[in-house]
Every structure is written in structure tokens, then in C-alpha cells.
Amino acid sequence: MALSSMTGFARSHGASGPYTFEWELKSVNAKGFDLRLRLPPGWDELEALAKKRAGEVLSRGTVYANLSVKRAGAAQTIRINEDVLAAVVDVAGLLAQRIDAVAPSIDGLLGIKGVIEMVEPEGSEEEDKAARDAAATAFETALGDLVEMRNREGTALGQILIQRMDEIERLAKRAEAAPGRKPEAIKARLAEQIATLLETSDRFDADRLSQEAILIATKADIREELDRIASHIAQARDMIGKGGPVGRRLDFLSQEFNREVNTCCSKSNDIELTNTGLEMKNVVEQFREQVQNLE
């Protein structure tokens, strides 16, 4: 399976009888999956189908789907809403009994919101059903285009993530080969520090200091962290290679990367090793940012 991004855009057009319609789909990043539909009145039965089909092919991302419909060949008609007009006239009559006011004019009454309604011409049931079926087919087309675009972006993201893994691996090897990690370097550095302490005071126990130095050297060793980083790199490459909706798992893995790198930096007592760790931390953050876009 291919990697998929959570961002994408697609549009499809269609026509059936007197109707023309257009679907517009846009998806953005989200923790889960959500389809938000905007349908014109009378087309609500498409909602269940759209949610079912989108849920079958998408696992993450918020998808905004908008359907616009036009009916050709028949103009809108004007209708007076008798109930609203009667209510307005009744209120006007009551006010006229209380205050000295001019009676409302015709254009004033008609200007009140809700008195005049624009009514769409009614189509035949057969025409409407055929149009809804055609719109459902057009949704399938737009959804397929959206999935294709998300897959293209996912492939590009996968290449970027592999590059970040290569950089992390290169930096981990540099950290492993850092001269400051070699036993002789650690021994020399600790010996120098112990000698300095012994010169300043006779109260220090040389044997005890040696034991403490060994303990400090053990705690400063980053062998386990480097091994775990190598394991995380292998897992990340495996997930990217297999593809599918692995965004959440890669996001968790990026947190594990960050934890190990932070530990390496905190244990470091060598400038070169610290700089390498900080550089690795920056690459891990770049990896995490890109992972946020994956399904």
C-alpha cells in the first residue's frame, strides 16, 4: 500500500436532465476522520452514501464536501407566504390601536423578510431521482481523484521521511564514532579531573574517587540509546515501505526518537557529541513535522 497524505483537493461536474451539478472536495489534517457535507435542499439522501463511501477509502483527515446544483430551463417563481403576511397584518392592526401611526404600505409589507418567497420549479420524480443518482456517481469520481492526489502527496512525503532517516542514521554513526566516547578518552578526562581534585585537598580518597569515576563513566555511556535509535530507524523504514495509514504510529515513533536523542544530549560530556546530538534533534523534529501530514 502507498503512503497517503491527509491534504488534497478534487472537483467533479455532472448533468442529468435539467440539472447541472458540481462536487468540490477538500481534505485537511485531523486526528481522526470526519466528512462535513453541504448539500442543497432536497438532496439530503446523498449524505448516507457519501459518508459510507468516504469512510471506506479514508481513515484520517477532515473532508469538506460541497455539492452545488442548478436547474436549467425554468425560472424561479414568486410566492406570498400567506401565514407570515397574516401574522404581520395582525401585529400592524394591534399597533394601530395603541399608537397613532400610518397604516403600512404594500411595498412595506412585501419588504418584510419571509413574506415573499422564491420558489424553485418542481421537477418530476423521475428527473430528480436520475439527477441524484448521477450526482452520486460524480461524488465517486471526485472521491477517487481526492484519494489519488493524497496518494501522490503521500509518496512525496515518504521520500522526504526516508531522507530524514538517512540523516538520523548518519548522525547516530557520527555520535558512535565520536572520539570523546572512546574508553581511553574517558579515562584520560576522568584521570585529569581526579588529579586536579587530589592536588587541591588531601581529604579525597583516591580509591573512592576511582569508583565514582567508573560509575559516572557508566552512566554517561549512550550505547543503549544508540541501539534504540537504530531500532527505531529500522521500524520507521519498514512502516514507510509497507505504506497504508501509518501516520499515528510514525508520530509515536518520532516521540521515541526525540526521547532517545534528548537522553544522548543529557549524558554527553563531550562538545562534539553534544553538537551531534543537537543536530540529530533538529532532524527528528523535521521528521515529526512531516509525519503530521500523513494519514
Coordinates of N, CA and C in Angstrom, one line a residue, residues 99-291:
I99 N -51.1 53.2 19.1 CA -50.4 54.4 18.7 C -51.0 55.0 17.5
D100 N -50.8 56.3 17.3 CA -51.2 57.0 16.1 C -50.1 56.8 15.0
A101 N -50.4 55.9 14.1 CA -49.3 55.6 13.1 C -50.0 55.4 11.7
V102 N -49.2 55.7 10.7 CA -49.7 55.5 9.3 C -49.8 54.0 9.1
A103 N -50.8 53.6 8.4 CA -51.0 52.2 8.0 C -49.9 51.7 7.1
P104 N -49.4 50.5 7.3 CA -48.3 50.0 6.4 C -48.7 50.0 5.0
S105 N -47.7 50.3 4.1 CA -47.9 50.3 2.7 C -47.7 48.9 2.2
I106 N -48.2 48.6 0.9 CA -48.0 47.3 0.3 C -46.5 47.0 0.1
D107 N -45.7 48.0 -0.4 CA -44.3 47.7 -0.6 C -43.6 47.5 0.8
G108 N -44.1 48.1 1.8 CA -43.5 47.9 3.1 C -43.8 46.5 3.6
L109 N -45.0 46.0 3.4 CA -45.3 44.7 3.9 C -44.5 43.6 3.1
L110 N -44.4 43.8 1.8 CA -43.7 42.9 0.9 C -42.2 42.9 1.2
G111 N -41.7 44.0 1.8 CA -40.3 44.1 2.1 C -39.9 43.4 3.3
I112 N -40.9 42.9 4.1 CA -40.6 42.2 5.4 C -40.1 40.8 5.0
K113 N -39.0 40.4 5.7 CA -38.4 39.1 5.4 C -39.4 38.0 5.7
G114 N -39.5 37.1 4.7 CA -40.4 35.9 4.9 C -41.7 36.0 4.2
V115 N -42.1 37.3 3.9 CA -43.4 37.5 3.3 C -43.4 37.0 1.8
I116 N -42.3 37.3 1.1 CA -42.1 36.8 -0.3 C -41.1 35.7 -0.3
E117 N -41.4 34.7 -1.0 CA -40.5 33.5 -1.1 C -40.2 33.2 -2.6
M118 N -39.0 32.9 -2.8 CA -38.6 32.5 -4.2 C -38.7 31.0 -4.2
V119 N -39.5 30.4 -5.1 CA -39.8 29.0 -5.2 C -39.2 28.4 -6.4
E120 N -38.4 27.3 -6.2 CA -37.8 26.6 -7.3 C -38.9 25.8 -8.1
P121 N -38.9 25.7 -9.4 CA -39.9 25.0 -10.1 C -39.8 23.5 -9.7
E122 N -40.9 22.8 -9.6 CA -40.9 21.4 -9.2 C -40.6 20.6 -10.4
G123 N -39.7 19.6 -10.3 CA -39.4 18.7 -11.3 C -40.1 17.4 -11.1
S124 N -40.1 16.5 -12.1 CA -40.7 15.2 -11.9 C -39.9 14.3 -11.0
E125 N -40.5 13.3 -10.4 CA -39.8 12.4 -9.5 C -38.8 11.7 -10.2
E126 N -39.0 11.3 -11.5 CA -38.1 10.5 -12.3 C -36.8 11.4 -12.6
E127 N -37.1 12.6 -12.9 CA -35.9 13.5 -13.2 C -35.1 13.7 -12.0
D128 N -35.7 13.9 -10.8 CA -35.0 14.2 -9.6 C -34.2 12.9 -9.2
K129 N -34.8 11.8 -9.3 CA -34.0 10.5 -8.9 C -32.8 10.3 -9.8
A130 N -33.0 10.5 -11.1 CA -31.9 10.3 -12.1 C -30.8 11.3 -11.8
A131 N -31.2 12.6 -11.4 CA -30.2 13.6 -11.1 C -29.4 13.2 -9.8
R132 N -30.1 12.7 -8.8 CA -29.4 12.3 -7.6 C -28.5 11.1 -7.8
D133 N -28.9 10.2 -8.7 CA -28.0 9.0 -9.0 C -26.8 9.5 -9.7
A134 N -27.0 10.5 -10.6 CA -25.8 11.0 -11.4 C -24.9 11.7 -10.4
A135 N -25.5 12.5 -9.5 CA -24.6 13.2 -8.5 C -23.9 12.2 -7.6
A136 N -24.5 11.1 -7.3 CA -23.8 10.1 -6.5 C -22.6 9.5 -7.3
T137 N -22.8 9.3 -8.6 CA -21.7 8.8 -9.4 C -20.6 9.9 -9.5
A138 N -21.0 11.2 -9.6 CA -20.0 12.2 -9.7 C -19.2 12.3 -8.4
F139 N -19.9 12.0 -7.2 CA -19.1 12.0 -6.0 C -18.1 11.0 -5.9
E140 N -18.4 9.8 -6.5 CA -17.4 8.7 -6.6 C -16.2 9.2 -7.4
T141 N -16.4 9.9 -8.4 CA -15.3 10.4 -9.3 C -14.5 11.4 -8.5
A142 N -15.1 12.3 -7.8 CA -14.4 13.3 -7.0 C -13.6 12.6 -5.9
L143 N -14.2 11.7 -5.2 CA -13.6 11.0 -4.1 C -12.3 10.2 -4.6
G144 N -12.5 9.5 -5.8 CA -11.3 8.8 -6.4 C -10.2 9.8 -6.7
D145 N -10.5 11.0 -7.2 CA -9.5 11.9 -7.6 C -8.8 12.5 -6.3
L146 N -9.6 12.6 -5.2 CA -9.1 13.1 -4.0 C -8.1 12.1 -3.4
V147 N -8.5 10.8 -3.4 CA -7.6 9.7 -2.9 C -6.3 9.7 -3.8
E148 N -6.4 9.8 -5.1 CA -5.2 9.8 -5.9 C -4.3 11.0 -5.6
M149 N -4.8 12.1 -5.4 CA -4.0 13.3 -5.0 C -3.3 13.1 -3.7
R150 N -4.1 12.5 -2.7 CA -3.5 12.3 -1.4 C -2.4 11.2 -1.5
N151 N -2.6 10.2 -2.4 CA -1.5 9.2 -2.5 C -0.3 9.8 -3.2
R152 N -0.4 10.7 -4.1 CA 0.7 11.4 -4.8 C 1.5 12.2 -3.7
E153 N 0.8 12.9 -2.9 CA 1.5 13.7 -1.9 C 2.1 12.8 -0.8
G154 N 1.4 11.6 -0.5 CA 2.0 10.7 0.4 C 3.3 10.1 -0.1
T155 N 3.4 9.8 -1.4 CA 4.6 9.3 -2.0 C 5.7 10.3 -1.8
A156 N 5.4 11.5 -2.1 CA 6.5 12.6 -1.9 C 6.9 12.7 -0.4
L157 N 5.9 12.6 0.5 CA 6.3 12.7 1.9 C 7.1 11.5 2.3
G158 N 6.8 10.3 1.7 CA 7.6 9.1 2.1 C 9.1 9.3 1.7
Q159 N 9.3 9.9 0.5 CA 10.7 10.1 0.1 C 11.4 11.1 1.1
I160 N 10.7 12.1 1.5 CA 11.3 13.0 2.5 C 11.6 12.3 3.8
L161 N 10.7 11.5 4.3 CA 10.9 10.8 5.5 C 12.1 9.8 5.5
I162 N 12.3 9.2 4.3 CA 13.4 8.3 4.2 C 14.7 9.1 4.2
Q163 N 14.7 10.3 3.6 CA 15.9 11.1 3.7 C 16.2 11.5 5.1
R164 N 15.1 11.8 5.9 CA 15.4 12.2 7.3 C 15.9 11.0 8.1
M165 N 15.5 9.8 7.8 CA 16.0 8.6 8.4 C 17.5 8.4 8.0
D166 N 17.8 8.6 6.8 CA 19.2 8.5 6.4 C 20.1 9.5 7.2
E167 N 19.6 10.7 7.4 CA 20.3 11.8 8.1 C 20.5 11.4 9.6
I168 N 19.4 10.8 10.2 CA 19.5 10.4 11.6 C 20.5 9.3 11.7
E169 N 20.5 8.3 10.8 CA 21.4 7.2 10.8 C 22.9 7.7 10.7
R170 N 23.1 8.7 9.8 CA 24.4 9.2 9.6 C 24.9 9.9 10.9
L171 N 24.0 10.7 11.5 CA 24.4 11.4 12.7 C 24.6 10.4 13.9
A172 N 23.8 9.3 14.0 CA 24.0 8.3 15.0 C 25.4 7.6 14.9
K173 N 25.8 7.4 13.6 CA 27.1 6.8 13.4 C 28.2 7.7 13.8
R174 N 28.0 9.0 13.5 CA 29.0 10.0 13.9 C 29.1 10.1 15.4
A175 N 27.9 10.0 16.1 CA 27.9 10.0 17.6 C 28.7 8.8 18.1
E176 N 28.4 7.6 17.5 CA 29.1 6.4 18.0 C 30.6 6.5 17.8
A177 N 31.0 7.1 16.7 CA 32.4 7.2 16.4 C 33.1 8.4 17.1
A178 N 32.4 9.2 17.9 CA 32.9 10.4 18.5 C 34.1 10.1 19.3
P179 N 35.3 10.7 19.1 CA 36.5 10.4 19.9 C 36.2 10.5 21.4
G180 N 35.3 11.4 21.9 CA 35.1 11.6 23.3 C 34.4 10.3 23.9
R181 N 33.9 9.4 23.1 CA 33.2 8.2 23.7 C 34.2 7.1 23.9
K182 N 35.4 7.2 23.3 CA 36.4 6.1 23.4 C 36.9 5.9 24.9
P183 N 37.0 4.7 25.3 CA 37.4 4.5 26.7 C 38.7 5.2 27.1
E184 N 39.7 5.3 26.2 CA 40.9 6.0 26.6 C 40.7 7.5 26.8
A185 N 39.8 8.0 26.0 CA 39.5 9.5 26.1 C 38.7 9.7 27.5
I186 N 37.8 8.8 27.8 CA 37.0 9.0 29.0 C 38.0 8.8 30.2
K187 N 38.9 7.8 30.1 CA 39.8 7.6 31.2 C 40.7 8.7 31.4
A188 N 41.2 9.3 30.3 CA 42.1 10.4 30.4 C 41.5 11.7 31.0
R189 N 40.2 11.9 30.6 CA 39.5 13.0 31.1 C 39.2 12.9 32.6
L190 N 38.8 11.7 33.0 CA 38.5 11.5 34.4 C 39.7 11.5 35.3
A191 N 40.8 11.0 34.7 CA 42.1 11.0 35.5 C 42.6 12.4 35.7
E192 N 42.4 13.2 34.7 CA 42.8 14.6 34.8 C 41.9 15.3 35.9
Q193 N 40.6 15.0 35.9 CA 39.7 15.7 36.9 C 40.1 15.2 38.3
I194 N 40.4 13.9 38.4 CA 40.7 13.3 39.8 C 42.0 13.9 40.3
A195 N 43.0 14.0 39.4 CA 44.3 14.6 39.7 C 44.1 16.0 40.2
T196 N 43.3 16.8 39.5 CA 43.1 18.2 39.9 C 42.4 18.2 41.3
L197 N 41.5 17.3 41.6 CA 40.9 17.3 42.9 C 41.8 16.9 44.0
L198 N 42.7 16.0 43.7 CA 43.7 15.5 44.7 C 44.7 16.6 45.0
E199 N 45.0 17.4 44.1 CA 46.0 18.4 44.3 C 45.5 19.5 45.2
T200 N 44.2 19.7 45.1 CA 43.6 20.8 45.9 C 43.3 20.4 47.3
S201 N 43.2 19.1 47.6 CA 42.9 18.7 49.0 C 43.4 17.3 49.3
D202 N 43.8 17.1 50.6 CA 44.2 15.7 51.0 C 43.1 14.9 51.5
R203 N 41.9 15.5 51.5 CA 40.8 14.8 52.2 C 40.1 13.8 51.2
F204 N 40.5 13.9 49.9 CA 39.8 13.0 49.0 C 40.5 11.6 49.0
D205 N 39.7 10.6 48.9 CA 40.1 9.2 48.9 C 40.2 8.8 47.4
A206 N 41.5 8.5 47.0 CA 41.7 8.2 45.6 C 41.0 7.0 45.1
D207 N 40.9 5.9 46.0 CA 40.1 4.7 45.6 C 38.7 5.0 45.4
R208 N 38.1 5.8 46.4 CA 36.7 6.1 46.3 C 36.4 6.9 45.0
L209 N 37.3 7.9 44.8 CA 37.2 8.7 43.6 C 37.2 7.9 42.3
S210 N 38.0 6.9 42.3 CA 38.1 6.0 41.1 C 36.8 5.2 40.9
Q211 N 36.2 4.8 42.0 CA 35.0 4.1 41.9 C 33.9 5.0 41.4
E212 N 33.8 6.2 41.9 CA 32.8 7.2 41.5 C 33.0 7.5 40.0
A213 N 34.3 7.6 39.6 CA 34.6 7.9 38.2 C 34.1 6.8 37.3
I214 N 34.3 5.6 37.7 CA 33.8 4.4 36.9 C 32.2 4.5 36.8
L215 N 31.6 4.8 37.9 CA 30.1 4.9 37.9 C 29.7 6.1 37.0
I216 N 30.3 7.2 37.0 CA 30.0 8.3 36.2 C 30.2 7.9 34.7
A217 N 31.2 7.3 34.4 CA 31.5 6.9 33.0 C 30.4 5.9 32.5
T218 N 30.0 5.0 33.4 CA 28.9 4.1 33.0 C 27.6 4.8 32.7
K219 N 27.3 5.7 33.6 CA 26.0 6.5 33.4 C 26.1 7.4 32.1
A220 N 27.3 7.8 31.8 CA 27.4 8.7 30.6 C 27.4 7.9 29.3
D221 N 27.5 6.6 29.4 CA 27.5 5.8 28.1 C 26.2 5.8 27.4
I222 N 26.2 6.0 26.1 CA 25.0 6.2 25.3 C 24.8 5.0 24.4
R223 N 25.4 3.9 24.7 CA 25.3 2.7 23.8 C 23.9 2.2 23.7
E224 N 23.1 2.2 24.8 CA 21.7 1.7 24.7 C 20.9 2.7 23.9
E225 N 21.1 4.0 24.1 CA 20.3 4.9 23.3 C 20.6 4.8 21.8
L226 N 21.9 4.6 21.5 CA 22.2 4.5 20.0 C 21.6 3.2 19.5
D227 N 21.6 2.1 20.3 CA 20.9 0.9 19.8 C 19.4 1.1 19.6
R228 N 18.8 1.8 20.5 CA 17.4 2.0 20.3 C 17.1 2.9 19.1
I229 N 17.9 3.9 18.9 CA 17.8 4.8 17.7 C 17.9 3.9 16.5
A230 N 18.8 3.0 16.4 CA 19.0 2.2 15.2 C 17.7 1.3 15.1
S231 N 17.2 0.8 16.2 CA 15.9 0.0 16.1 C 14.8 0.9 15.6
H232 N 14.7 2.1 16.0 CA 13.6 3.0 15.6 C 13.7 3.3 14.1
I233 N 15.0 3.5 13.6 CA 15.2 3.7 12.2 C 14.7 2.6 11.4
A234 N 15.0 1.3 11.8 CA 14.6 0.1 11.1 C 13.1 0.1 11.1
Q235 N 12.4 0.3 12.2 CA 10.9 0.3 12.3 C 10.3 1.4 11.3
A236 N 10.9 2.6 11.4 CA 10.3 3.6 10.5 C 10.5 3.3 9.0
R237 N 11.6 2.8 8.6 CA 11.8 2.4 7.2 C 10.8 1.3 6.8
D238 N 10.6 0.3 7.8 CA 9.7 -0.7 7.5 C 8.2 -0.2 7.3
M239 N 7.8 0.7 8.2 CA 6.4 1.2 8.1 C 6.3 2.1 6.8
I240 N 7.3 2.9 6.5 CA 7.2 3.7 5.3 C 7.2 2.8 4.0
G241 N 7.9 1.7 4.1 CA 8.0 0.8 2.9 C 6.6 0.1 2.7
K242 N 6.0 -0.3 3.8 CA 4.7 -1.0 3.7 C 3.6 -0.1 3.4
G243 N 3.7 1.2 3.8 CA 2.6 2.2 3.5 C 1.4 1.9 4.3
G244 N 0.3 2.5 3.7 CA -1.0 2.4 4.4 C -1.1 3.6 5.5
P245 N -2.2 3.5 6.3 CA -2.4 4.6 7.3 C -1.5 4.4 8.5
V246 N -0.2 4.8 8.4 CA 0.7 4.6 9.4 C 1.1 5.9 10.1
G247 N 0.4 7.0 9.9 CA 0.7 8.3 10.4 C 0.8 8.3 11.9
R248 N -0.2 7.7 12.6 CA -0.2 7.7 14.1 C 1.0 7.0 14.6
R249 N 1.3 5.8 14.0 CA 2.4 5.0 14.6 C 3.8 5.7 14.3
L250 N 3.9 6.4 13.2 CA 5.1 7.1 12.9 C 5.2 8.4 13.8
D251 N 4.1 8.9 14.2 CA 4.1 10.1 15.1 C 4.6 9.6 16.5
F252 N 4.1 8.5 16.9 CA 4.6 7.9 18.2 C 6.1 7.6 18.1
L253 N 6.5 7.1 17.0 CA 7.9 6.7 16.8 C 8.8 8.0 16.9
S254 N 8.3 9.1 16.3 CA 9.1 10.3 16.4 C 9.3 10.8 17.8
Q255 N 8.3 10.5 18.6 CA 8.4 10.9 20.1 C 9.5 10.0 20.7
E256 N 9.5 8.8 20.3 CA 10.6 7.9 20.9 C 12.0 8.3 20.4
F257 N 12.1 8.7 19.2 CA 13.3 9.2 18.6 C 13.8 10.4 19.5
N258 N 12.8 11.3 19.7 CA 13.2 12.5 20.5 C 13.6 12.2 21.9
R259 N 13.0 11.2 22.5 CA 13.4 10.9 23.9 C 14.8 10.3 23.9
E260 N 15.1 9.5 23.0 CA 16.5 8.9 23.0 C 17.6 10.0 22.7
V261 N 17.3 10.8 21.7 CA 18.2 11.9 21.4 C 18.4 12.8 22.6
N262 N 17.3 13.2 23.3 CA 17.4 14.0 24.4 C 18.3 13.4 25.5
T263 N 18.2 12.1 25.7 CA 19.0 11.4 26.7 C 20.5 11.4 26.3
C264 N 20.7 11.2 25.0 CA 22.1 11.3 24.5 C 22.7 12.7 24.8
C265 N 21.9 13.7 24.6 CA 22.5 15.1 24.9 C 22.7 15.3 26.4
S266 N 21.8 14.8 27.2 CA 21.9 15.0 28.6 C 23.1 14.2 29.2
K267 N 23.4 13.0 28.6 CA 24.6 12.2 29.1 C 25.9 12.7 28.5
S268 N 25.9 13.5 27.5 CA 27.1 13.8 26.8 C 28.0 14.7 27.7
N269 N 29.3 14.4 27.7 CA 30.3 15.2 28.4 C 31.4 15.6 27.4
D270 N 31.0 15.6 26.1 CA 31.9 16.0 25.1 C 31.2 16.9 24.1
I271 N 31.9 18.0 23.8 CA 31.3 19.1 22.9 C 30.9 18.5 21.6
E272 N 31.7 17.8 21.0 CA 31.4 17.2 19.6 C 30.2 16.3 19.7
L273 N 30.1 15.5 20.7 CA 29.0 14.6 20.9 C 27.7 15.4 21.1
T274 N 27.8 16.5 21.9 CA 26.6 17.3 22.2 C 26.1 18.0 20.9
N275 N 27.0 18.5 20.1 CA 26.7 19.2 18.9 C 26.0 18.2 17.9
T276 N 26.5 16.9 17.9 CA 25.9 15.9 17.0 C 24.5 15.6 17.5
G277 N 24.3 15.5 18.8 CA 23.0 15.2 19.4 C 22.0 16.3 19.1
L278 N 22.4 17.6 19.1 CA 21.6 18.7 18.8 C 21.2 18.7 17.4
E279 N 22.1 18.4 16.5 CA 21.8 18.3 15.1 C 20.8 17.2 14.8
M280 N 21.0 16.0 15.5 CA 20.1 14.9 15.3 C 18.7 15.3 15.8
K281 N 18.6 16.1 16.9 CA 17.4 16.5 17.5 C 16.6 17.4 16.5
N282 N 17.3 18.2 15.7 CA 16.7 19.1 14.7 C 16.1 18.2 13.6
V283 N 16.8 17.2 13.2 CA 16.4 16.3 12.1 C 15.1 15.5 12.5
V284 N 15.1 15.1 13.8 CA 14.0 14.4 14.3 C 12.8 15.3 14.3
E285 N 12.9 16.5 14.7 CA 11.8 17.5 14.7 C 11.3 17.7 13.3
Q286 N 12.2 17.7 12.3 CA 11.7 17.8 10.9 C 11.0 16.6 10.5
F287 N 11.4 15.4 10.9 CA 10.7 14.2 10.7 C 9.3 14.2 11.3
R288 N 9.2 14.6 12.5 CA 7.9 14.7 13.2 C 6.9 15.6 12.5
E289 N 7.4 16.8 12.0 CA 6.6 17.8 11.3 C 6.0 17.2 10.1
Q290 N 6.8 16.4 9.3 CA 6.3 15.8 8.1 C 5.3 14.7 8.4
V291 N 5.6 14.0 9.4 CA 4.7 12.9 9.8 C 3.3 13.4 10.1

